[in-house]
Amino acid sequence: MSDIATAKAVLRQQQIETPSWAYGNTGTRFKVFAHPGAARNAFEKIEDAAMVHRLTGVAPSVALHIPWDRVDDYVALGKHASEHGVRIGAINPNVFQEDEYRLGSVCNPDPAVRRKATDHLLECVEIAQVTGSPAVSLWFADGTNYPGQDDIRARQDRLAEALAEVYGALSAGVEMLLEYKLFEPSFYTMDVPDWGTSLLHCLALGDRAKVLVDTGHHAPGTNIEFIVASLMRVGKLGGFHFNSRFYADDDLLVGAADPYQLFRIMFEMVRADAVTPRGGIAFMLDQCHNIEDKVAAEVRSVMNVQEATAKALLVDREALAEAQASGDVLGANSIFVDAFSTDVRPMLAELRVEMGLEPDPLAAYLRSGYGEQIAKARVGGTATGWGS
Ligand code: PSV
Ligand code: MN
């Protein structure tokens, strides 16, 4: 097979999960702008995710956030998803938006609050079982704002205890992903601030506990591909939350701020032969579209991940290995940069046609009239989003 044919074969199998929360209204602490047609409930979010999949062919699942997506009947929600050609992906608990969590959730000094938070995590484990989800994806806003506010080490013990209980309740085949974040909403300590802390907890828990890398959750200048390579080496990378950041956790379109970084991350996936579902890595988007069309933004994001992946697949790895072994610093770097500089859009357009899709999913979306249709149909009610 030619390099292009091999790359296409991998790209055809790639799967990128979109987040339900991308389809609802979101905003900053200054303003949430209501977008015409924004999904008002979990069913509508699934319909939007299905539209993204119909256009791209590589976004067959949608992550849920509970309670934002709480419904009475998760079997019915799963059925709604499959009727629309998608499935329910990772279940994300939310232990950061209730008054009791002012001092944290599972790390809170008050055992009653810890119990409430752990019970919610257990509820999500049950939901994952009903929806047939592959993972429960945990992120904790827990932390402190001032030195001395709480005992740093005791908070780690409380976290470990809650995680062990939840891990013990996972049904077979379901993974626990533990996401880290450097800062925000806490500013002095976060209880899971970095991949080291996440990894320590995952190692203590067992094989099905893995680190989740959200690309927006690092200090500026952090070498994310180094983290990815290190975790892959020991089988502890569970997946990604892809997005872009210019300053903090901006949650902008993946690949918008630094496409070269995305390419370097995807190269580590190619290097580990972990791009397709066989690799067991969850490629998820975690983005908020505060001012742009939400469905179009998710389509664009999926395309951005595809483009970075295609370029990473085109790195001449044999030539690269030779250059590396012979100490050809500039040669090795050129091979890498050449692949990044390749225009892969024609190849991806061709692949889409081979997959029975429109060559340009974004143009197809704009032509489809879907945006106008949902804007007309989704009138009244409240769009879900922050705080709902
Ligand atoms: C936190 O900033 C985060 O990245 C977590 O994944 C949350 O679950 C998600 O954003 C949703 O806002
Ligand atoms: Mn995230």
Coordinates of C-alpha atoms and ligand atoms in Angstrom, one line a residue:
M1 CA 0.0 0.0 0.0
S2 CA 1.2 3.5 -0.7
D3 CA 1.8 5.9 2.2
I4 CA -1.4 7.7 1.2
A5 CA -3.4 4.5 1.1
T6 CA -2.1 3.5 4.5
A7 CA -2.9 6.9 6.0
K8 CA -6.4 6.8 4.5
A9 CA -7.1 3.4 5.9
V10 CA -6.2 4.7 9.4
L11 CA -8.2 7.9 9.0
R12 CA -11.2 6.0 7.9
Q13 CA -11.3 4.2 11.2
Q14 CA -10.5 7.2 13.4
Q15 CA -13.3 8.1 15.9
I16 CA -13.7 11.5 17.6
E17 CA -16.2 12.0 20.3
T18 CA -18.1 15.3 20.6
P19 CA -19.3 16.7 23.9
S20 CA -23.0 17.2 24.6
W21 CA -22.2 20.5 26.2
A22 CA -20.8 22.0 23.0
Y23 CA -24.3 22.0 21.6
G24 CA -26.0 23.9 24.5
N25 CA -25.5 27.6 25.3
T26 CA -22.3 28.4 27.1
G27 CA -20.5 31.5 27.9
T28 CA -18.1 33.3 30.2
R29 CA -18.8 34.7 33.6
F30 CA -19.7 37.9 31.8
K31 CA -22.4 36.7 29.5
V32 CA -24.0 33.6 28.0
F33 CA -25.3 34.6 24.6
A34 CA -28.4 32.6 23.5
H35 CA -27.7 31.0 20.1
P36 CA -30.8 30.4 17.9
G37 CA -31.5 26.7 17.7
A38 CA -29.1 25.7 20.6
A39 CA -30.0 22.3 22.0
R40 CA -32.4 22.5 24.9
N41 CA -32.0 19.0 26.3
A42 CA -30.0 15.8 25.9
F43 CA -32.1 14.5 23.1
E44 CA -31.5 17.6 21.0
K45 CA -27.8 17.5 21.8
I46 CA -27.7 14.0 20.5
E47 CA -29.4 15.1 17.3
D48 CA -26.8 17.7 16.7
A49 CA -24.0 15.3 17.4
A50 CA -25.6 12.9 14.9
M51 CA -25.5 15.7 12.3
V52 CA -21.8 16.2 12.9
H53 CA -21.3 12.4 12.4
R54 CA -23.4 12.3 9.3
L55 CA -21.2 15.1 7.8
T56 CA -17.8 13.8 8.9
G57 CA -18.3 10.1 9.2
V58 CA -15.8 9.9 12.1
A59 CA -17.8 11.3 15.2
P60 CA -20.0 8.3 16.1
S61 CA -20.3 9.1 19.9
V62 CA -21.3 11.9 22.2
A63 CA -20.2 12.4 25.8
L64 CA -22.7 13.3 28.4
H65 CA -22.4 15.6 31.4
I66 CA -24.6 14.7 34.4
P67 CA -26.7 16.5 35.7
W68 CA -26.7 18.8 32.6
D69 CA -28.0 15.8 30.6
R70 CA -30.0 14.1 33.2
V71 CA -33.1 12.3 31.9
D72 CA -35.6 9.9 33.4
D73 CA -34.8 7.1 31.0
Y74 CA -31.3 6.5 29.9
V75 CA -32.4 3.4 27.9
A76 CA -34.6 5.7 25.8
L77 CA -31.8 8.2 25.4
G78 CA -29.5 5.4 24.2
K79 CA -32.2 4.3 21.8
H80 CA -32.6 7.9 20.5
A81 CA -28.8 8.0 19.9
S82 CA -28.8 4.7 18.0
E83 CA -31.8 5.7 15.9
H84 CA -29.8 8.8 14.9
G85 CA -26.8 6.7 14.1
V86 CA -24.6 7.6 17.1
R87 CA -24.0 6.2 20.6
I88 CA -23.4 7.5 24.0
G89 CA -19.8 7.9 25.0
A90 CA -18.1 8.9 28.2
I91 CA -20.2 9.9 31.2
N92 CA -18.9 13.0 32.9
P93 CA -20.1 13.6 36.5
N94 CA -20.5 17.2 37.7
V95 CA -19.4 17.8 41.3
F96 CA -18.6 21.5 40.9
Q97 CA -21.9 23.4 40.6
E98 CA -23.7 23.0 43.9
D99 CA -23.4 25.2 47.0
E100 CA -22.2 22.4 49.1
Y101 CA -19.0 22.2 47.0
R102 CA -17.6 25.5 48.0
L103 CA -14.7 23.8 49.8
G104 CA -14.6 20.9 47.3
S105 CA -16.4 17.7 46.6
V106 CA -14.6 14.4 47.3
C107 CA -11.8 16.4 49.0
N108 CA -14.1 18.5 51.1
P109 CA -13.3 18.5 54.9
D110 CA -16.9 17.6 55.6
P111 CA -17.6 13.9 55.3
A112 CA -21.3 14.5 54.5
V113 CA -20.3 16.6 51.4
R114 CA -17.8 13.9 50.4
R115 CA -20.6 11.3 50.6
K116 CA -22.9 13.4 48.5
A117 CA -20.2 13.8 45.8
T118 CA -19.2 10.2 45.8
D119 CA -22.8 9.1 45.6
H120 CA -23.1 11.3 42.4
L121 CA -20.0 9.6 41.0
L122 CA -21.6 6.2 41.7
E123 CA -24.8 7.4 40.0
C124 CA -22.7 8.1 36.9
V125 CA -21.1 4.6 37.1
E126 CA -24.7 3.2 37.0
I127 CA -25.6 5.5 34.1
A128 CA -22.5 4.3 32.2
Q129 CA -23.7 0.7 32.7
V130 CA -27.2 1.5 31.3
T131 CA -25.9 3.5 28.3
G132 CA -23.1 1.0 27.6
S133 CA -20.5 3.8 27.9
P134 CA -16.8 2.9 27.7
A135 CA -15.7 5.3 30.4
V136 CA -16.6 7.5 33.4
S137 CA -14.6 10.6 33.0
L138 CA -13.8 12.5 36.2
W139 CA -12.8 16.1 36.7
F140 CA -12.7 17.7 40.1
A141 CA -12.8 21.5 40.7
D142 CA -11.5 20.7 44.2
G143 CA -8.7 22.7 45.6
T144 CA -7.9 25.7 47.9
N145 CA -7.4 29.4 47.4
Y146 CA -5.1 30.2 50.3
P147 CA -2.0 28.6 51.9
G148 CA -3.1 26.9 55.2
Q149 CA -6.8 26.8 54.1
D150 CA -6.8 23.0 54.3
D151 CA -4.4 20.1 54.7
I152 CA -2.9 19.4 51.3
R153 CA -2.1 15.8 52.1
A154 CA -5.4 15.0 53.9
R155 CA -7.2 16.1 50.8
Q156 CA -5.2 13.6 48.7
D157 CA -6.2 10.9 51.2
R158 CA -9.9 11.9 50.8
L159 CA -9.6 11.9 47.0
A160 CA -7.9 8.4 47.1
E161 CA -10.7 7.0 49.3
A162 CA -13.5 8.3 47.0
L163 CA -11.7 7.1 43.8
A164 CA -11.2 3.6 45.3
E165 CA -14.9 3.4 46.1
V166 CA -15.9 4.5 42.6
Y167 CA -13.3 2.3 40.9
G168 CA -14.6 -0.7 42.8
A169 CA -18.1 0.0 41.5
L170 CA -17.2 0.1 37.8
S171 CA -18.8 -2.5 35.6
A172 CA -16.5 -4.8 33.6
G173 CA -15.0 -3.1 30.6
V174 CA -15.6 0.5 31.8
E175 CA -12.6 2.7 32.4
M176 CA -12.2 5.5 34.9
L177 CA -10.5 8.5 33.3
L178 CA -9.0 11.1 35.7
E179 CA -8.5 14.5 34.3
Y180 CA -6.1 17.1 35.7
K181 CA -6.2 20.9 35.6
L182 CA -3.5 23.3 36.6
F183 CA -5.7 26.0 38.1
E184 CA -9.3 27.3 38.1
P185 CA -11.6 27.4 39.8
S186 CA -9.1 27.1 42.7
F187 CA -6.1 29.3 42.5
Y188 CA -3.6 28.1 45.2
T189 CA -3.9 24.3 45.0
M190 CA -6.0 22.1 42.7
D191 CA -6.3 18.6 44.1
V192 CA -5.5 17.1 40.7
P193 CA -3.3 19.8 39.1
D194 CA -1.1 17.7 36.9
W195 CA -0.5 14.4 35.1
G196 CA 1.8 13.2 37.9
T197 CA -1.0 13.5 40.5
S198 CA -3.5 11.9 38.2
L199 CA -1.0 9.1 37.4
L200 CA -0.3 8.4 41.1
H201 CA -3.9 7.9 41.8
C202 CA -4.5 5.8 38.7
L203 CA -1.5 3.5 39.5
A204 CA -2.9 3.0 43.0
L205 CA -6.4 2.1 41.6
G206 CA -5.6 -0.4 38.9
D207 CA -5.4 -1.1 35.2
R208 CA -8.8 0.5 34.3
A209 CA -7.9 3.8 35.8
K210 CA -6.1 6.1 33.3
V211 CA -5.1 9.7 32.9
L212 CA -7.1 12.1 30.7
V213 CA -5.2 14.9 29.1
D214 CA -7.2 18.0 28.4
T215 CA -5.0 20.1 26.1
G216 CA -6.2 23.4 27.8
H217 CA -5.2 22.4 31.3
H218 CA -1.5 23.2 31.3
A219 CA 0.8 26.1 32.0
P220 CA 1.7 28.0 28.9
G221 CA 4.6 26.4 27.0
T222 CA 4.1 23.0 28.5
N223 CA 5.3 20.2 26.2
I224 CA 2.1 18.2 26.0
E225 CA 3.4 15.6 23.6
F226 CA 6.1 14.7 26.2
I227 CA 3.4 14.0 28.7
V228 CA 1.5 12.0 26.1
A229 CA 4.6 10.0 25.1
S230 CA 5.4 9.3 28.8
L231 CA 1.9 8.1 29.6
M232 CA 1.6 6.0 26.4
R233 CA 4.9 4.3 27.3
V234 CA 3.4 2.9 30.5
G235 CA -0.1 2.2 29.2
K236 CA -1.7 5.0 31.3
L237 CA -3.1 7.4 28.8
G238 CA -6.8 7.0 28.7
G239 CA -7.7 9.8 26.3
F240 CA -7.9 13.4 25.4
H241 CA -10.2 16.4 25.8
F242 CA -9.1 18.4 22.8
N243 CA -9.5 22.1 22.6
S244 CA -7.4 25.2 22.1
R245 CA -6.1 27.8 24.5
F246 CA -4.4 31.1 24.0
Y247 CA -4.2 32.1 27.7
A248 CA -6.0 29.8 30.2
D249 CA -8.6 27.1 29.8
D250 CA -10.1 28.9 26.8
D251 CA -12.0 25.9 25.4
L252 CA -11.7 27.2 21.8
L253 CA -11.7 25.0 18.7
V254 CA -9.0 22.4 18.7
G255 CA -6.2 23.2 16.3
A256 CA -7.2 26.9 16.2
A257 CA -4.5 28.2 18.4
D258 CA -1.6 25.9 17.7
P259 CA -2.1 23.3 14.9
Y260 CA 1.6 22.3 15.1
Q261 CA 1.1 21.3 18.8
L262 CA -1.9 19.2 17.8
F263 CA 0.2 17.6 15.0
R264 CA 3.0 16.8 17.5
I265 CA 0.5 15.2 19.9
M266 CA -1.1 13.1 17.1
F267 CA 2.3 12.0 16.0
E268 CA 2.8 10.4 19.4
M269 CA -0.5 8.5 18.7
V270 CA 0.7 7.4 15.3
R271 CA 4.1 6.4 16.8
A272 CA 2.2 4.2 19.3
D273 CA -0.2 2.9 16.6
A274 CA -3.1 4.2 18.7
V275 CA -5.1 6.3 16.3
T276 CA -7.8 3.7 15.6
P277 CA -10.2 2.4 18.3
R278 CA -8.0 -0.7 18.6
G279 CA -5.5 1.6 20.4
G280 CA -8.0 2.1 23.2
I281 CA -7.5 5.8 23.5
A282 CA -10.6 8.1 23.7
F283 CA -10.3 11.1 21.4
M284 CA -12.8 13.5 22.8
L285 CA -13.5 17.2 22.2
D286 CA -14.2 19.4 25.2
Q287 CA -15.1 22.8 23.8
C288 CA -17.6 25.6 24.3
H289 CA -18.8 27.7 21.4
N290 CA -19.8 30.9 23.0
I291 CA -20.2 33.1 19.9
E292 CA -20.0 30.8 16.9
D293 CA -22.5 28.3 15.4
K294 CA -22.2 25.2 17.6
V295 CA -22.8 22.4 15.1
A296 CA -20.5 24.0 12.5
A297 CA -17.8 24.6 15.1
E298 CA -17.9 20.9 16.0
V299 CA -17.6 19.9 12.4
R300 CA -14.7 22.2 11.9
S301 CA -13.0 20.8 15.1
V302 CA -13.4 17.2 13.9
M303 CA -11.9 18.3 10.6
N304 CA -9.0 19.9 12.4
V305 CA -8.2 16.7 14.3
Q306 CA -8.4 14.8 11.1
E307 CA -6.0 17.1 9.4
A308 CA -3.4 16.9 12.2
T309 CA -3.8 13.1 12.2
A310 CA -3.3 12.9 8.4
K311 CA -0.2 15.0 8.6
A312 CA 1.2 12.9 11.5
L313 CA 0.5 9.8 9.4
L314 CA 2.5 11.2 6.6
V315 CA 5.8 11.5 8.6
D316 CA 8.3 9.3 6.9
R317 CA 9.1 7.3 10.0
E318 CA 11.7 5.1 8.4
A319 CA 13.7 8.1 7.2
L320 CA 13.1 9.8 10.5
A321 CA 14.5 6.8 12.5
E322 CA 17.6 6.8 10.2
A323 CA 18.2 10.5 10.7
Q324 CA 17.7 10.2 14.4
A325 CA 20.1 7.2 14.7
S326 CA 22.8 9.0 12.7
G327 CA 22.4 12.2 14.7
D328 CA 21.2 14.2 11.8
V329 CA 19.5 16.9 13.8
L330 CA 18.4 19.1 11.0
G331 CA 17.5 16.2 8.7
A332 CA 15.2 14.7 11.3
N333 CA 13.6 18.0 12.0
S334 CA 13.0 18.6 8.3
I335 CA 11.3 15.2 7.9
F336 CA 9.0 16.1 10.7
V337 CA 8.2 19.7 9.5
D338 CA 7.8 18.5 5.9
A339 CA 4.9 16.3 7.0
F340 CA 3.3 19.1 9.0
S341 CA 3.6 21.4 6.0
T342 CA 1.8 19.0 3.6
D343 CA -1.6 20.2 2.5
V344 CA -3.7 17.1 3.4
R345 CA -7.0 18.7 2.6
P346 CA -7.3 17.2 -0.9
M347 CA -6.5 13.7 0.5
L348 CA -9.2 14.1 3.2
A349 CA -11.7 15.3 0.6
E350 CA -10.9 12.3 -1.5
L351 CA -11.3 10.0 1.5
R352 CA -14.7 11.5 2.3
V353 CA -15.9 10.9 -1.2
E354 CA -14.7 7.3 -0.9
M355 CA -16.7 7.0 2.4
G356 CA -19.8 8.3 0.6
L357 CA -19.6 11.7 2.2
E358 CA -19.5 15.3 0.9
P359 CA -15.9 16.3 0.4
D360 CA -16.3 19.5 2.4
P361 CA -18.4 18.8 5.5
L362 CA -18.5 22.4 6.5
A363 CA -19.9 23.6 3.2
A364 CA -22.3 20.7 3.2
Y365 CA -23.5 21.8 6.6
L366 CA -24.1 25.3 5.5
R367 CA -26.0 24.0 2.4
S368 CA -28.0 21.5 4.4
G369 CA -30.2 24.2 6.1
Y370 CA -29.9 22.3 9.4
G371 CA -29.0 25.5 11.3
E372 CA -32.1 27.3 10.0
Q373 CA -34.2 24.3 10.7
I374 CA -33.2 23.9 14.4
A375 CA -33.5 27.7 14.9
K376 CA -37.1 27.5 13.7
A377 CA -38.0 24.3 15.5
R378 CA -36.3 24.9 18.9
V379 CA -38.4 27.8 20.1
G380 CA -39.4 28.2 23.7
G381 CA -38.0 26.2 26.6
T382 CA -34.6 26.9 28.0
A383 CA -31.4 25.9 26.4
T384 CA -29.3 23.8 28.7
G385 CA -25.8 24.9 29.6
W386 CA -23.9 26.3 32.5
G387 CA -26.0 25.8 35.6
S388 CA -28.8 23.8 34.0
Ligands
PSV1 C1 -13.0 21.5 33.2 O1 -12.5 22.7 32.8 C2 -13.4 20.6 32.0 O2 -12.3 20.5 31.2 C3 -13.8 19.3 32.5 O3 -13.6 18.3 31.5 C4 -15.3 19.5 32.6 O4 -16.0 18.3 32.8 C5 -15.5 20.2 31.3 O5 -14.5 21.1 31.3 C6 -16.9 20.8 31.1 O6 -17.0 22.1 31.3
MN2 MN -11.9 18.7 30.0

